[in-house]
Amino acid sequence: MSNIVVVGTQWGDEGKGKIIDLLSEYADLIVRFQGGNNAGHTMVVGGETIISHLLPCGILHPGKLCIIGNGVVIDPQILLEEIGEVKRRGYFSDENSLKISKLAHLIMPYHKRIDLGREKIMGASKIGTTGRGIGPAYEDKVNRTGVRLLDLFNPDMFRKKLELNLQEKNFYLEGRLKEKGFTFDEIYDKFINYGKQIKPYTTDISSIIDEEIKKGKNILFEGAQGTHLDIDHGTYPYVTSSNTLAGNVCCGAGMGPTKIDAVIGITKAYTTRVGEGPFPTELTDEVGKKLQEKGAEFGATTGRPRRCGWFDAVLLRHAIRVNGLSGIVLTKLDVLENLGSIKICRAYRFRGKEYLHLPPDLENMDHCEPVYEEMEGWKDNIGNIRKLSDLSGNAQKYINEIEKLTGTEVTMISVGAGREEVVKLRNPFELNA
Ligand code: GDP
Ligand code: IMO
Ligand code: MG
């Protein structure tokens, strides 16, 4: 038995969905523990593309238990739409294979409007959020005024909470953001109805996880976003509003840290970022455009173009430290084909000095200049390769260099979007074996 946490090591969209989908084969439970439908996790199976925002990426595998933990913020409408969509596409035929924590907080309509309204008035200093209401929903959670799933099952409780919240939210929406407020009736019945539909899936997920661990089952924890979007350890304030790090599995799913066996970091062979914020290796030239086109770097949630740049070992070292990574899964290596030469950022230069790690006295990365190593690229099409030894010498050198610069083993290499397009080196469920 093994309990494996999978997290993104950059700024999200590293290919977590693809890897979690393929690792689900070895897992009995797949658990989301933070974030909400700001996530867009893409799976390509049999030529068909499925994007999951809230449902764990194990959902395409019959016989697996998928869990949404208390740490996730749930937009009930999106959840129900997603359930409908996967069923329509022939997946998720067993209603008992999805369990949702009753304690999960809800994204309410006012959260979305506040998120969008704030971004509008912030102008140039906006965060570039996904506009899904994530920040305002987590704010209410921490403020102890949030609405949880279980509140929907108690109409009187929900009525009181909604009335109180609306007084404050309408005041803020109308007075500060100059947006329309909400009437009680616009929300109440709709949400009571959502509650009725979602209730059969809800339960105490911490106990289920505990029971399954005692039975010796394999659990895969599915991180959303990426390390550098973490509210504490990311590029604040250009981050999301949850802890995206592996350690948050414990709070977001109700499990102790002693139960985690390994942490796998999903790492793109280059770097991307959506939204605002510093990005030292960003390429605003033709090469950046090439990466964007070849990598189809457009947001799976909002469709926004992703900013693209070279691989950044400084970011990775940070991710390895704060997550305690056991290994790296390198994705989208195929996107680097035919580039001529490839650069890797091995350090940052700041005020004339080189840093292997983020300078601690630095407020953000804006003033860091990347220090690059240049490597020869490769021309071969690597999408069909399944064995490391079949990769061209230069592609192997690139992987070795990443391992050397980060001091961490690459355990799998993804060479295409499809589930089968992968070079498996070491099964993470056997990493500690
Ligand atoms: P996630 O948020 O980390 O799950 O990543 P996204 O799904 O938002 O973005 C990753 C994108 O890259 C998706 O379009 C995937 O289908 C695609 N993808 C994943 N792995 C590979 C790969 O190895 N090669 C290529 N070309 N595309 C990949
Ligand atoms: P997955 O799980 C990439 C980014 C947004 C914005 C910042 C804050 O698919 O990797 P938010 O709506 O969370 O308040 O936005 O975080 N962001 C993501 N970027 N992938 C994601 O998820 C993201 N989720 C949020 O673009 O910069
Ligand atoms: Mg994504």
Short mmCIF file of C-alpha atoms and ligand atoms in Angstrom, two decimals:
data_model
loop_
_atom_site.label_atom_id
_atom_site.label_comp_id
_atom_site.label_asym_id
_atom_site.label_seq_id
_atom_site.Cartn_x
_atom_site.Cartn_y
_atom_site.Cartn_z
CA MET A 1 0.00 0.00 0.00
CA SER A 2 1.14 3.54 -0.79
CA ASN A 3 -0.28 6.98 -0.43
CA ILE A 4 1.08 9.28 -3.10
CA VAL A 5 0.59 13.01 -3.40
CA VAL A 6 0.84 14.59 -6.85
CA VAL A 7 1.42 18.34 -7.04
CA GLY A 8 2.31 20.89 -9.69
CA THR A 9 5.81 22.33 -9.28
CA GLN A 10 5.50 25.48 -11.36
CA TRP A 11 2.54 27.84 -11.90
CA GLY A 12 -0.08 25.22 -12.72
CA ASP A 13 -1.03 23.43 -15.95
CA GLU A 14 2.00 21.14 -15.77
CA GLY A 15 -0.04 18.19 -17.03
CA LYS A 16 -1.28 16.94 -13.65
CA GLY A 17 -4.57 15.72 -15.15
CA LYS A 18 -2.87 13.46 -17.65
CA ILE A 19 -0.50 11.95 -15.08
CA ILE A 20 -3.19 11.51 -12.41
CA ASP A 21 -5.43 9.83 -14.95
CA LEU A 22 -2.71 7.36 -15.89
CA LEU A 23 -1.59 6.74 -12.30
CA SER A 24 -5.20 6.11 -11.28
CA GLU A 25 -4.74 2.64 -12.72
CA TYR A 26 -2.59 1.80 -9.68
CA ALA A 27 -4.72 3.63 -7.08
CA ASP A 28 -7.90 2.61 -5.27
CA LEU A 29 -8.85 6.13 -4.18
CA ILE A 30 -8.21 9.45 -5.94
CA VAL A 31 -8.66 12.51 -3.73
CA ARG A 32 -8.84 16.25 -4.51
CA PHE A 33 -7.89 18.25 -1.40
CA GLN A 34 -7.75 21.97 -2.32
CA GLY A 35 -8.68 24.56 -4.92
CA GLY A 36 -11.89 24.60 -6.87
CA ASN A 37 -12.97 24.98 -10.45
CA ASN A 38 -10.11 27.37 -11.10
CA ALA A 39 -8.39 24.07 -11.95
CA GLY A 40 -8.62 22.63 -15.44
CA HIS A 41 -7.11 19.15 -15.66
CA THR A 42 -7.00 17.67 -19.14
CA MET A 43 -7.16 13.98 -19.93
CA VAL A 44 -6.87 12.62 -23.46
CA VAL A 45 -8.13 9.05 -23.71
CA GLY A 46 -8.70 7.25 -26.99
CA GLY A 47 -8.37 10.53 -28.85
CA GLU A 48 -11.14 12.10 -26.75
CA THR A 49 -10.39 15.14 -24.55
CA ILE A 50 -12.02 15.51 -21.15
CA ILE A 51 -11.33 18.48 -18.88
CA SER A 52 -12.04 18.10 -15.21
CA HIS A 53 -12.43 21.14 -12.97
CA LEU A 54 -13.71 19.58 -9.75
CA LEU A 55 -14.01 15.84 -10.18
CA PRO A 56 -10.82 13.89 -9.42
CA CYS A 57 -9.09 12.64 -12.55
CA GLY A 58 -9.68 9.04 -11.46
CA ILE A 59 -13.27 9.46 -12.60
CA LEU A 60 -12.60 7.83 -15.98
CA HIS A 61 -11.54 4.58 -14.30
CA PRO A 62 -14.35 2.25 -13.25
CA GLY A 63 -13.98 0.68 -9.83
CA LYS A 64 -12.02 3.58 -8.29
CA LEU A 65 -13.34 5.70 -5.45
CA CYS A 66 -13.12 9.43 -6.20
CA ILE A 67 -13.19 11.85 -3.29
CA ILE A 68 -13.59 15.61 -3.01
CA GLY A 69 -12.12 16.70 0.31
CA ASN A 70 -13.17 19.41 2.74
CA GLY A 71 -10.34 21.63 1.52
CA VAL A 72 -11.95 22.07 -1.90
CA VAL A 73 -14.31 24.98 -2.57
CA ILE A 74 -17.28 23.74 -4.57
CA ASP A 75 -19.40 25.60 -7.08
CA PRO A 76 -22.41 23.27 -6.93
CA GLN A 77 -23.67 24.18 -10.38
CA ILE A 78 -20.30 23.37 -11.96
CA LEU A 79 -20.06 20.13 -9.98
CA LEU A 80 -23.48 18.97 -11.17
CA GLU A 81 -22.72 19.97 -14.75
CA GLU A 82 -19.47 18.05 -14.62
CA ILE A 83 -21.14 14.95 -13.20
CA GLY A 84 -23.71 15.17 -16.01
CA GLU A 85 -21.00 15.58 -18.64
CA VAL A 86 -18.89 12.58 -17.59
CA LYS A 87 -22.02 10.42 -17.40
CA ARG A 88 -23.10 11.59 -20.86
CA ARG A 89 -19.70 10.52 -22.15
CA GLY A 90 -20.11 7.04 -20.74
CA TYR A 91 -18.04 7.33 -17.54
CA PHE A 92 -19.01 7.33 -13.85
CA SER A 93 -21.76 4.72 -14.07
CA ASP A 94 -21.49 3.74 -10.40
CA GLU A 95 -23.01 6.46 -8.22
CA ASN A 96 -21.16 5.06 -5.20
CA SER A 97 -17.78 5.85 -6.71
CA LEU A 98 -17.92 9.56 -5.78
CA LYS A 99 -17.79 10.84 -2.21
CA ILE A 100 -17.78 14.51 -1.23
CA SER A 101 -16.98 16.02 2.13
CA LYS A 102 -19.98 17.62 3.85
CA LEU A 103 -17.55 20.14 5.28
CA ALA A 104 -16.48 21.55 1.91
CA HIS A 105 -17.24 25.24 1.48
CA LEU A 106 -19.39 26.50 -1.35
CA ILE A 107 -18.66 29.10 -3.96
CA MET A 108 -21.73 31.32 -3.91
CA PRO A 109 -22.88 33.58 -6.77
CA TYR A 110 -21.73 36.66 -4.86
CA HIS A 111 -18.20 35.22 -4.62
CA LYS A 112 -17.93 35.13 -8.40
CA ARG A 113 -19.29 38.63 -8.82
CA ILE A 114 -16.92 39.98 -6.15
CA ASP A 115 -13.96 38.21 -7.78
CA LEU A 116 -14.74 39.71 -11.19
CA GLY A 117 -15.70 43.13 -9.80
CA ARG A 118 -12.48 43.43 -7.84
CA GLU A 119 -10.34 42.51 -10.79
CA LYS A 120 -12.11 45.21 -12.77
CA ILE A 121 -11.46 48.01 -10.28
CA MET A 122 -7.87 46.90 -9.63
CA GLY A 123 -6.99 47.68 -13.25
CA ALA A 124 -3.28 47.22 -13.92
CA SER A 125 -2.63 45.73 -10.47
CA LYS A 126 -5.15 42.92 -10.94
CA ILE A 127 -4.16 39.33 -10.11
CA GLY A 128 -5.54 37.86 -13.32
CA THR A 129 -7.75 35.36 -11.47
CA THR A 130 -9.88 32.78 -13.20
CA GLY A 131 -12.95 34.74 -12.09
CA ARG A 132 -14.47 31.65 -10.49
CA GLY A 133 -14.93 33.19 -7.03
CA ILE A 134 -12.12 31.18 -5.46
CA GLY A 135 -10.52 33.96 -3.38
CA PRO A 136 -13.79 35.35 -1.97
CA ALA A 137 -14.99 31.83 -1.08
CA TYR A 138 -11.79 31.03 0.86
CA GLU A 139 -12.00 34.47 2.52
CA ASP A 140 -15.41 33.58 3.94
CA LYS A 141 -14.11 30.21 5.08
CA VAL A 142 -11.30 31.84 7.05
CA ASN A 143 -13.69 34.56 8.24
CA ARG A 144 -16.01 31.83 9.55
CA THR A 145 -18.96 33.12 7.57
CA GLY A 146 -18.77 30.61 4.71
CA VAL A 147 -21.58 28.32 3.62
CA ARG A 148 -20.70 24.64 3.71
CA LEU A 149 -22.36 21.79 1.85
CA LEU A 150 -23.99 20.53 5.05
CA ASP A 151 -25.73 23.90 5.50
CA LEU A 152 -27.78 23.18 2.38
CA PHE A 153 -29.26 20.12 4.09
CA ASN A 154 -30.63 22.32 6.89
CA PRO A 155 -32.93 24.90 5.28
CA ASP A 156 -33.24 27.05 8.43
CA MET A 157 -29.50 27.20 8.93
CA PHE A 158 -28.96 28.02 5.25
CA ARG A 159 -31.65 30.73 5.37
CA LYS A 160 -29.94 32.45 8.31
CA LYS A 161 -26.46 32.22 6.79
CA LEU A 162 -27.61 33.46 3.41
CA GLU A 163 -29.50 36.42 4.91
CA LEU A 164 -26.49 37.48 6.95
CA ASN A 165 -24.08 37.06 4.08
CA LEU A 166 -26.25 38.96 1.64
CA GLN A 167 -26.42 41.99 3.91
CA GLU A 168 -22.65 42.24 3.86
CA LYS A 169 -22.02 41.13 0.27
CA ASN A 170 -24.64 43.43 -1.24
CA PHE A 171 -23.24 46.36 0.71
CA TYR A 172 -19.79 45.62 -0.68
CA LEU A 173 -20.91 44.77 -4.21
CA GLU A 174 -23.09 47.85 -4.61
CA GLY A 175 -21.20 50.35 -2.45
CA ARG A 176 -17.62 49.49 -3.23
CA LEU A 177 -17.56 47.56 -6.49
CA LYS A 178 -20.55 49.30 -8.13
CA GLU A 179 -21.93 45.93 -9.12
CA LYS A 180 -25.45 44.58 -8.74
CA GLY A 181 -26.29 42.82 -5.48
CA PHE A 182 -28.36 39.63 -5.13
CA THR A 183 -31.86 39.03 -3.78
CA PHE A 184 -32.42 36.20 -1.32
CA ASP A 185 -34.86 34.55 -3.72
CA GLU A 186 -32.35 34.53 -6.56
CA ILE A 187 -30.17 32.13 -4.57
CA TYR A 188 -32.11 30.28 -1.86
CA ASP A 189 -34.29 27.78 -3.74
CA LYS A 190 -31.64 27.10 -6.34
CA PHE A 191 -29.09 26.17 -3.68
CA ILE A 192 -31.52 24.07 -1.63
CA ASN A 193 -32.15 22.18 -4.85
CA TYR A 194 -28.40 21.77 -5.51
CA GLY A 195 -28.09 20.45 -1.96
CA LYS A 196 -30.75 17.79 -2.64
CA GLN A 197 -28.89 16.61 -5.73
CA ILE A 198 -25.45 16.56 -4.11
CA LYS A 199 -26.48 15.12 -0.72
CA PRO A 200 -26.33 11.44 -1.78
CA TYR A 201 -22.61 11.83 -2.51
CA THR A 202 -21.73 13.54 0.77
CA THR A 203 -20.16 11.91 3.77
CA ASP A 204 -17.32 12.08 6.31
CA ILE A 205 -14.40 11.57 3.93
CA SER A 206 -11.69 11.60 6.62
CA SER A 207 -13.16 8.39 8.08
CA ILE A 208 -13.40 6.76 4.66
CA ILE A 209 -9.75 7.55 3.91
CA ASP A 210 -8.76 6.18 7.31
CA GLU A 211 -10.70 2.95 6.75
CA GLU A 212 -9.20 2.47 3.30
CA ILE A 213 -5.69 3.07 4.61
CA LYS A 214 -6.30 0.41 7.26
CA LYS A 215 -7.38 -1.98 4.52
CA GLY A 216 -4.03 -1.36 2.79
CA LYS A 217 -5.43 0.48 -0.21
CA ASN A 218 -3.43 2.79 -2.52
CA ILE A 219 -4.41 6.46 -2.45
CA LEU A 220 -3.55 9.13 -4.98
CA PHE A 221 -3.95 12.73 -3.84
CA GLU A 222 -4.54 15.10 -6.73
CA GLY A 223 -3.11 18.57 -6.26
CA ALA A 224 -4.48 21.50 -8.21
CA GLN A 225 -2.69 24.68 -9.33
CA GLY A 226 1.05 24.66 -8.67
CA THR A 227 3.65 25.28 -5.97
CA HIS A 228 4.31 28.88 -6.97
CA LEU A 229 0.59 29.67 -6.77
CA ASP A 230 0.56 28.59 -3.10
CA ILE A 231 -0.90 31.25 -0.79
CA ASP A 232 2.09 31.03 1.60
CA HIS A 233 5.01 29.87 -0.52
CA GLY A 234 4.12 31.20 -3.96
CA THR A 235 4.70 34.50 -5.71
CA TYR A 236 2.34 36.43 -3.43
CA PRO A 237 0.08 38.27 -4.17
CA TYR A 238 -0.01 36.65 -7.62
CA VAL A 239 -1.16 33.33 -6.23
CA THR A 240 -4.37 31.44 -5.63
CA SER A 241 -6.13 31.42 -2.26
CA SER A 242 -5.31 27.93 -1.03
CA ASN A 243 -2.22 26.00 -0.01
CA THR A 244 -1.30 24.02 -3.08
CA LEU A 245 1.61 22.18 -1.43
CA ALA A 246 1.65 18.49 -0.60
CA GLY A 247 1.38 19.21 3.14
CA ASN A 248 -2.14 20.54 2.66
CA VAL A 249 -3.37 17.03 1.92
CA CYS A 250 -3.54 16.57 5.67
CA CYS A 251 -5.89 19.50 6.30
CA GLY A 252 -7.76 19.31 3.01
CA ALA A 253 -8.61 15.62 3.32
CA GLY A 254 -8.37 14.97 7.05
CA MET A 255 -5.35 12.67 7.13
CA GLY A 256 -2.16 12.71 9.20
CA PRO A 257 1.25 13.47 7.63
CA THR A 258 2.68 10.12 8.75
CA LYS A 259 0.43 8.45 6.17
CA ILE A 260 2.07 10.10 3.15
CA ASP A 261 4.56 7.77 1.44
CA ALA A 262 5.77 9.84 -1.49
CA VAL A 263 5.24 13.16 -3.22
CA ILE A 264 5.53 13.43 -6.99
CA GLY A 265 6.02 16.79 -8.64
CA ILE A 266 4.61 17.29 -12.11
CA THR A 267 6.99 19.49 -14.07
CA LYS A 268 6.66 20.85 -17.56
CA ALA A 269 9.85 20.62 -19.63
CA TYR A 270 9.57 24.42 -19.95
CA THR A 271 7.58 26.94 -17.90
CA THR A 272 4.16 28.54 -18.32
CA ARG A 273 2.03 30.90 -16.33
CA VAL A 274 -1.53 32.27 -16.73
CA GLY A 275 -2.51 35.57 -15.19
CA GLU A 276 -0.26 38.29 -13.80
CA GLY A 277 2.92 38.02 -11.74
CA PRO A 278 6.68 37.70 -12.08
CA PHE A 279 8.13 35.13 -14.48
CA PRO A 280 11.94 35.44 -14.83
CA THR A 281 12.36 33.02 -17.76
CA GLU A 282 9.41 34.34 -19.77
CA LEU A 283 9.99 34.54 -23.52
CA THR A 284 8.17 37.31 -25.32
CA ASP A 285 9.88 36.50 -28.63
CA GLU A 286 9.33 34.01 -31.46
CA VAL A 287 10.56 31.08 -29.33
CA GLY A 288 7.89 31.85 -26.71
CA LYS A 289 5.29 31.94 -29.46
CA LYS A 290 6.53 28.60 -30.80
CA LEU A 291 6.20 26.99 -27.36
CA GLN A 292 2.72 28.41 -27.01
CA GLU A 293 1.64 27.08 -30.40
CA LYS A 294 3.29 23.67 -30.25
CA GLY A 295 2.30 23.18 -26.60
CA ALA A 296 -1.27 24.46 -27.24
CA GLU A 297 -0.75 26.69 -24.24
CA PHE A 298 -4.21 28.08 -23.76
CA GLY A 299 -5.96 27.82 -20.39
CA ALA A 300 -8.09 24.70 -19.87
CA THR A 301 -10.41 26.76 -17.65
CA THR A 302 -10.52 30.26 -19.12
CA GLY A 303 -9.00 29.75 -22.58
CA ARG A 304 -6.51 32.57 -21.89
CA PRO A 305 -3.13 32.27 -23.66
CA ARG A 306 -0.47 31.01 -21.26
CA ARG A 307 2.78 32.94 -20.99
CA CYS A 308 5.69 30.65 -21.94
CA GLY A 309 9.38 30.51 -21.04
CA TRP A 310 12.39 28.29 -20.44
CA PHE A 311 12.74 25.67 -17.72
CA ASP A 312 13.63 27.29 -14.39
CA ALA A 313 15.69 25.17 -11.97
CA VAL A 314 15.43 27.82 -9.23
CA LEU A 315 11.64 27.40 -9.19
CA LEU A 316 12.08 23.65 -9.12
CA ARG A 317 14.52 23.64 -6.20
CA HIS A 318 11.99 25.65 -4.22
CA ALA A 319 9.19 23.23 -5.16
CA ILE A 320 11.35 20.25 -4.19
CA ARG A 321 12.04 21.76 -0.78
CA VAL A 322 8.58 22.96 0.19
CA ASN A 323 6.84 19.80 -1.01
CA GLY A 324 9.53 17.28 -0.05
CA LEU A 325 9.41 15.84 -3.56
CA SER A 326 10.38 12.20 -3.99
CA GLY A 327 10.55 12.45 -7.76
CA ILE A 328 9.64 14.46 -10.83
CA VAL A 329 7.38 13.57 -13.74
CA LEU A 330 8.61 15.59 -16.70
CA THR A 331 5.81 16.50 -19.12
CA LYS A 332 5.55 17.95 -22.61
CA LEU A 333 9.10 17.06 -23.58
CA ASP A 334 7.80 16.64 -27.15
CA VAL A 335 7.04 20.38 -27.31
CA LEU A 336 10.78 21.14 -27.27
CA GLU A 337 11.41 19.20 -30.50
CA ASN A 338 12.94 21.09 -33.42
CA LEU A 339 13.92 24.17 -31.45
CA GLY A 340 17.58 24.24 -32.40
CA SER A 341 18.99 25.08 -29.01
CA ILE A 342 17.30 24.96 -25.63
CA LYS A 343 18.06 27.04 -22.54
CA ILE A 344 17.78 26.05 -18.90
CA CYS A 345 17.86 28.62 -16.13
CA ARG A 346 20.27 27.26 -13.54
CA ALA A 347 20.36 30.32 -11.21
CA TYR A 348 19.13 33.89 -10.81
CA ARG A 349 21.32 36.98 -10.87
CA PHE A 350 20.22 39.68 -8.46
CA ARG A 351 22.25 42.84 -7.80
CA GLY A 352 25.32 41.24 -9.37
CA LYS A 353 25.17 38.09 -7.26
CA GLU A 354 24.13 34.59 -8.36
CA TYR A 355 21.51 32.68 -6.41
CA LEU A 356 20.62 28.99 -6.73
CA HIS A 357 17.59 29.59 -4.53
CA LEU A 358 15.21 32.52 -4.31
CA PRO A 359 17.00 35.30 -2.43
CA PRO A 360 15.22 35.43 0.93
CA ASP A 361 15.28 39.22 1.17
CA LEU A 362 13.55 39.53 -2.16
CA GLU A 363 9.93 40.67 -2.12
CA ASN A 364 9.24 39.14 -5.48
CA MET A 365 11.13 37.84 -8.48
CA ASP A 366 10.69 40.93 -10.61
CA HIS A 367 14.32 41.95 -10.42
CA CYS A 368 15.86 38.51 -10.92
CA GLU A 369 17.63 37.84 -14.16
CA PRO A 370 17.90 34.21 -15.28
CA VAL A 371 21.37 32.72 -15.69
CA TYR A 372 21.13 30.25 -18.55
CA GLU A 373 22.89 27.13 -19.71
CA GLU A 374 22.43 26.42 -23.39
CA MET A 375 21.97 22.90 -24.72
CA GLU A 376 21.64 21.44 -28.19
CA GLY A 377 18.10 20.50 -29.12
CA TRP A 378 16.85 17.48 -31.05
CA LYS A 379 14.99 17.06 -34.30
CA ASP A 380 13.35 13.67 -33.82
CA ASN A 381 9.66 13.27 -33.24
CA ILE A 382 9.51 11.68 -29.77
CA GLY A 383 5.75 11.16 -29.39
CA ASN A 384 6.00 7.45 -30.16
CA ILE A 385 8.87 6.72 -27.81
CA ARG A 386 8.17 4.54 -24.77
CA LYS A 387 11.73 3.63 -23.70
CA LEU A 388 14.34 6.04 -22.36
CA SER A 389 17.07 4.46 -24.47
CA ASP A 390 15.07 5.24 -27.63
CA LEU A 391 15.11 8.98 -26.91
CA SER A 392 17.68 10.95 -28.88
CA GLY A 393 20.95 11.63 -27.07
CA ASN A 394 20.26 15.33 -26.70
CA ALA A 395 16.81 14.74 -25.19
CA GLN A 396 18.41 12.35 -22.68
CA LYS A 397 21.07 14.95 -21.90
CA TYR A 398 18.32 17.50 -21.23
CA ILE A 399 16.65 15.15 -18.74
CA ASN A 400 19.99 14.38 -17.08
CA GLU A 401 20.73 18.09 -16.77
CA ILE A 402 17.39 18.71 -15.06
CA GLU A 403 18.13 15.88 -12.62
CA LYS A 404 21.60 17.27 -11.97
CA LEU A 405 20.44 20.86 -11.46
CA THR A 406 17.58 19.89 -9.16
CA GLY A 407 19.14 16.87 -7.44
CA THR A 408 15.90 14.95 -8.00
CA GLU A 409 15.09 11.87 -10.04
CA VAL A 410 12.87 12.04 -13.11
CA THR A 411 10.54 9.05 -12.69
CA MET A 412 8.40 9.42 -15.79
CA ILE A 413 8.51 11.39 -19.03
CA SER A 414 5.40 12.48 -20.88
CA VAL A 415 5.84 12.82 -24.65
CA GLY A 416 2.28 13.63 -25.75
CA ALA A 417 -1.16 14.48 -24.41
CA GLY A 418 -2.59 10.94 -24.75
CA ARG A 419 -2.75 8.62 -21.74
CA GLU A 420 -0.35 6.15 -23.39
CA GLU A 421 2.20 8.74 -24.54
CA VAL A 422 4.67 8.23 -21.74
CA VAL A 423 8.06 6.78 -20.88
CA LYS A 424 7.62 5.08 -17.51
CA LEU A 425 10.85 4.76 -15.55
CA ARG A 426 9.69 4.08 -12.03
CA ASN A 427 6.16 3.50 -10.74
CA PRO A 428 5.60 6.07 -7.97
CA PHE A 429 3.51 3.52 -6.09
CA GLU A 430 6.75 1.55 -5.74
CA LEU A 431 9.11 4.49 -5.15
CA ASN A 432 9.90 3.48 -1.61
CA ALA A 433 10.10 -0.20 -2.40
P1 GDP B 1 -3.03 20.47 -15.46
O1 GDP B 1 -3.83 21.65 -15.03
O2 GDP B 1 -1.73 20.38 -14.74
O3 GDP B 1 -3.81 19.18 -15.41
O4 GDP B 1 -2.66 20.73 -16.99
P2 GDP B 1 -3.66 21.23 -18.14
O5 GDP B 1 -4.58 20.13 -18.50
O6 GDP B 1 -4.27 22.53 -17.75
O7 GDP B 1 -2.63 21.57 -19.28
C1 GDP B 1 -1.77 20.62 -19.79
C2 GDP B 1 -2.00 20.54 -21.30
O8 GDP B 1 -0.96 19.84 -21.90
C3 GDP B 1 -3.26 19.80 -21.68
O9 GDP B 1 -3.75 20.32 -22.89
C4 GDP B 1 -2.77 18.37 -21.87
O10 GDP B 1 -3.61 17.61 -22.74
C5 GDP B 1 -1.43 18.62 -22.50
N1 GDP B 1 -0.39 17.63 -22.20
C6 GDP B 1 -0.14 16.94 -21.06
N2 GDP B 1 1.01 16.23 -21.18
C7 GDP B 1 1.48 16.47 -22.41
C8 GDP B 1 2.66 16.06 -23.12
O11 GDP B 1 3.51 15.33 -22.62
N3 GDP B 1 2.83 16.55 -24.40
C9 GDP B 1 1.92 17.38 -24.96
N4 GDP B 1 2.17 17.82 -26.20
N5 GDP B 1 0.81 17.79 -24.34
C10 GDP B 1 0.60 17.36 -23.07
P1 IMO B 2 -4.56 23.89 -12.66
O1 IMO B 2 -5.02 22.99 -11.52
C1 IMO B 2 -2.90 27.71 -13.85
C2 IMO B 2 -3.98 31.20 -11.44
C3 IMO B 2 -4.83 32.25 -12.13
C4 IMO B 2 -4.32 33.49 -11.41
C5 IMO B 2 -4.11 32.99 -9.99
C6 IMO B 2 -5.29 33.29 -9.06
O2 IMO B 2 -5.30 23.69 -13.93
O3 IMO B 2 -3.08 23.84 -12.78
P2 IMO B 2 -7.70 32.22 -8.80
O4 IMO B 2 -8.85 32.13 -9.76
O5 IMO B 2 -7.24 30.90 -8.30
O6 IMO B 2 -7.97 33.18 -7.68
O7 IMO B 2 -6.49 32.87 -9.67
O8 IMO B 2 -3.93 31.60 -10.08
N1 IMO B 2 -4.55 29.82 -11.47
C7 IMO B 2 -4.09 28.85 -12.27
N2 IMO B 2 -3.14 28.88 -13.23
N3 IMO B 2 -3.53 26.56 -13.55
C8 IMO B 2 -4.45 26.51 -12.58
O9 IMO B 2 -4.99 25.36 -12.15
C9 IMO B 2 -4.81 27.70 -11.91
N4 IMO B 2 -5.69 28.02 -10.95
C10 IMO B 2 -5.51 29.32 -10.67
O10 IMO B 2 -4.56 32.28 -13.51
O11 IMO B 2 -3.06 33.85 -11.92
MG MG B 3 -4.83 23.27 -15.85
#
